[in-house]
Structures are given as structure tokens and as C-alpha cells.
Amino acid sequence: MELVRVTEAAAIAAGHWVGYGDKNTADGAAVDAMRAFMDTVRMNGVVVIGEGEKDEAPMLFNGEHVGDGEGPEVDVAVDPIDGTRLTAMGYPNALSVFAVAERGSMFDPSAVFYMDKLVVGPEAADFVDLRLPIKQNIHLVAKAVGKPVSQLNVCVLDRPRHEKLVAEIRAAGARVKFIMDGDVAGGIAAARHDTDVDMLLGIGGTPEGIITACAIKAIGGVIQGRLAPVDDAERQRAIDAGHDLDAVLTTDDLVKTDNAYFAATGITDGDLLRGVRYYNDRVTTQSMVMRSKSGTVRVIEAEHQARKWEPWIGPD
Ligand code: VTB
Ligand code: MG
Ligand code: MG
């Protein structure tokens, strides 16, 4: 439960900047709030996924020690804002996310920025395989979820690199639901039963893949990923670091423990969560907190006193 305070704080600080067109100020505010609240959590945490390098954004640094230093030894993965552009532009589905798992259990994403991903929910998890042709996976998912292919929604990041993928999905007879950013939210939507997304496909950030895996551990379903270097130099670095670039990494490879926690708070309104709302005297948030051991997914509505948040959002 205390984990959710961390993403609530980051979302409240970030939400204050929604729509001003300034990603870095929003991200900086979220990072500062997240850092301050993480240190109240009873844990001996090391940030293994701080994100931000790719976007040269403000960040929590890999190797940074977080938590009150008293509790269990854990790996920490954060994305204070997944969807900084969504936040700056007022688009939907920006989230603040935070995941914790036993020390040493999270995959080291530092060698390769991008990962080719496939995410589905529990019904389809045992049938899909990233190595199969797109069309075949789509037909397997449709059968598993009990829908005609024509009703299947596949979430894809809207990027030029996905032109061929999108053509293949449509040629198979399914629909594409584009997202501008935020494939953590997209992956969770694919795994959750109460959304209109059945599957996520395509290339997104490797750190986001590991964070998604922490959530999938609790929701059920699967994420499969393959490292996707952008050039020969990155390919070589990955091989030198001992990675097998043909390997399909599954949820259990990305997070090697059944004891993982995940929390997310909506920044802007989205398919999963409502965004932060500011009133004269209060601020409201909606969050999700999950624990893999028990498979519990909690949705938490919170009302905060606006004056207590003045250090983060000012008096107005
Ligand atoms: C995704 C998305 C992020 O990066 O992982 C994406 O979830 C992939 O990289 O919100 P490109 O933007 O370079 O395609 C983000 O968009 C930003 O971290
Ligand atoms: Mg981010
Ligand atoms: Mg991100």
C-alpha cells in the first residue's frame, strides 16, 4: 500500500504540468516527487531501471539507493512519467509507474534500448509465440479469447518502424489501436480483461518491457520480448554483454521472482486509470497496485488535501 503513495506523489507533481507543452519540466517534477516519497518506503532499494537515458530526460539514476534503508533488499524500476509527451500535450494514457522485486531479479536493460514485444492476457498466454508469423498469433489469440478475428484489437505504438507490422495485422483481419506513447499502459491494457485491447505488438523501450513484466506477474498473461538493437554497434555491445539476440525473453526471464510489486497512478485520463484532478482544496488520484504472490490487483481512489501538496504544485 505504501508503494502507491510513491506513484500518487509523482502523478500529482506531474499532473500539475499537463498541457503546458514542456515535457522536461513535467518529468523533473515527477522525478523529484518520486525520489522524495520512495525514501519513506520500508525497503533497501537499488534502482535498476531508472529510464530516461534514451530521452535525455531527468531521471533516477541506475544504481541509486532508495528507500528508508531498513527493509528488504529489492530491485526498483521506475518510470515517473511513462508518456512525457502525452503529459505535455494533454493526451490520454500518461501514467506514473513504480515496481519492486527481490534483489537481482530484474533483467538488466542497459545493453539495448528497444525490445520487440508481444503482450496478451491469461486466456491467450499459453498459445502465442513471438517467433510465429503475426497472422498466426492473431488467429491463436482470437480463438483463445473467443472472438472473431475481425473484433480483435491490437495495440501498437504509432511509429514509422511499425508500418509493416500494422499492414500484417490488418491483412490478418484484425484492428490496430494506435497509441502515441506509453506502451506500459498499452501492455497492461492488453493483459487486463476490462479493456478493449486484446494484444500489444511492436517495438518499444526495454525498460518499459521489464516494468510491464512486473505488472503481468500479478495480472496473469504473458509478455514475450526480443532485444531489438538499432544498429551494428548496439548489436555488438549486446553480444559482448552476453545477450542472445535471438532469444525470446518471457515474463519470468524479465523478472525472475514471483515476489514482485507494481503500482501505477494515472496522470492524464486513460483506458486504465483516470488522471489527476485538481480542485480548490483537494486533489484526486486513481491508482492500481498489484502484488504478484497473491495475484491481487487493487484499484485505489484517493482524495488528497491540496495544501499538503503545495511544495509540489504551489498554492494554485
Ligand atoms: C515506449 C513508450 C514510452 O518510448 O517504450 C517508447 O512506452 C519507445 O521509444 O512512453 P520511441 O519513443 O523512441 O519509439 C516512450 O515513448 C518514451 O519513453
Ligand atoms: Mg518516463
Ligand atoms: Mg517511459
PDB file of C-alpha atoms and ligand atoms in Angstrom, residues 23 51-52 54-55 79 81-86 113-114 117 157-159 161-162 179-186 203-209, ligand 1:
ATOM      1  CA  LYS A  23       7.968  17.514 -21.131  1.00  0.00           C
ATOM      2  CA  GLU A  51      14.843   5.105 -17.583  1.00  0.00           C
ATOM      3  CA  GLY A  52      15.411   8.477 -19.112  1.00  0.00           C
ATOM      4  CA  LYS A  54      17.084   7.416 -24.258  1.00  0.00           C
ATOM      5  CA  ASP A  55      15.125  10.632 -23.960  1.00  0.00           C
ATOM      6  CA  ASP A  79       9.084   5.472 -14.789  1.00  0.00           C
ATOM      7  CA  ILE A  81       6.081   9.500 -16.267  1.00  0.00           C
ATOM      8  CA  ASP A  82       5.519   6.918 -18.954  1.00  0.00           C
ATOM      9  CA  GLY A  83       4.309   9.306 -21.602  1.00  0.00           C
ATOM     10  CA  THR A  84       6.056  12.639 -21.037  1.00  0.00           C
ATOM     11  CA  ARG A  85       4.813  13.844 -24.420  1.00  0.00           C
ATOM     12  CA  LEU A  86       1.273  12.695 -23.560  1.00  0.00           C
ATOM     13  CA  PHE A 113      17.252   0.431 -25.745  1.00  0.00           C
ATOM     14  CA  TYR A 114      14.491  -1.286 -27.705  1.00  0.00           C
ATOM     15  CA  LYS A 117       7.179  -7.110 -27.575  1.00  0.00           C
ATOM     16  CA  LEU A 157       2.897   2.364 -30.824  1.00  0.00           C
ATOM     17  CA  ASP A 158       2.350   4.761 -33.706  1.00  0.00           C
ATOM     18  CA  ARG A 159       5.842   4.790 -35.252  1.00  0.00           C
ATOM     19  CA  ARG A 161       9.058   1.442 -37.859  1.00  0.00           C
ATOM     20  CA  HIS A 162       5.713  -0.334 -37.420  1.00  0.00           C
ATOM     21  CA  ILE A 179      -1.016   4.710 -29.046  1.00  0.00           C
ATOM     22  CA  MET A 180       1.237   7.725 -29.339  1.00  0.00           C
ATOM     23  CA  ASP A 181       3.439   6.735 -26.362  1.00  0.00           C
ATOM     24  CA  GLY A 182       3.110   4.715 -23.203  1.00  0.00           C
ATOM     25  CA  ASP A 183       3.456   1.049 -24.020  1.00  0.00           C
ATOM     26  CA  VAL A 184       3.415   0.151 -20.303  1.00  0.00           C
ATOM     27  CA  ALA A 185      -0.235   1.251 -20.226  1.00  0.00           C
ATOM     28  CA  GLY A 186      -0.745  -0.483 -23.598  1.00  0.00           C
ATOM     29  CA  ILE A 203       8.943  -2.318 -30.622  1.00  0.00           C
ATOM     30  CA  GLY A 204       9.119  -0.158 -27.509  1.00  0.00           C
ATOM     31  CA  GLY A 205      11.579   0.617 -24.737  1.00  0.00           C
ATOM     32  CA  THR A 206      13.359  -2.286 -22.995  1.00  0.00           C
ATOM     33  CA  PRO A 207      12.949  -0.682 -19.524  1.00  0.00           C
ATOM     34  CA  GLU A 208       9.203  -0.393 -20.153  1.00  0.00           C
ATOM     35  CA  GLY A 209       9.210  -4.116 -21.023  1.00  0.00           C
TER      36      GLY A 209
HETATM   37  C1  VTB B   1       7.803   3.402 -25.496  1.00  0.00           C
HETATM   38  C2  VTB B   1       6.829   4.224 -24.674  1.00  0.00           C
HETATM   39  C3  VTB B   1       7.432   5.390 -23.989  1.00  0.00           C
HETATM   40  O1  VTB B   1       9.293   5.286 -25.521  1.00  0.00           O
HETATM   41  O2  VTB B   1       8.503   2.454 -24.736  1.00  0.00           O
HETATM   42  C4  VTB B   1       8.686   4.319 -26.332  1.00  0.00           C
HETATM   43  O3  VTB B   1       6.203   3.421 -23.703  1.00  0.00           O
HETATM   44  C5  VTB B   1       9.627   3.668 -27.288  1.00  0.00           C
HETATM   45  O4  VTB B   1      10.580   4.541 -27.836  1.00  0.00           O
HETATM   46  O5  VTB B   1       6.406   6.195 -23.464  1.00  0.00           O
HETATM   47  P1  VTB B   1      10.343   5.628 -29.013  1.00  0.00           P
HETATM   48  O6  VTB B   1       9.500   6.730 -28.420  1.00  0.00           O
HETATM   49  O7  VTB B   1      11.730   6.078 -29.369  1.00  0.00           O
HETATM   50  O8  VTB B   1       9.644   4.937 -30.116  1.00  0.00           O
HETATM   51  C6  VTB B   1       8.344   6.180 -24.931  1.00  0.00           C
HETATM   52  O9  VTB B   1       7.574   6.781 -25.968  1.00  0.00           O
HETATM   53  C7  VTB B   1       9.067   7.283 -24.156  1.00  0.00           C
HETATM   54  O10 VTB B   1       9.825   6.764 -23.097  1.00  0.00           O
END
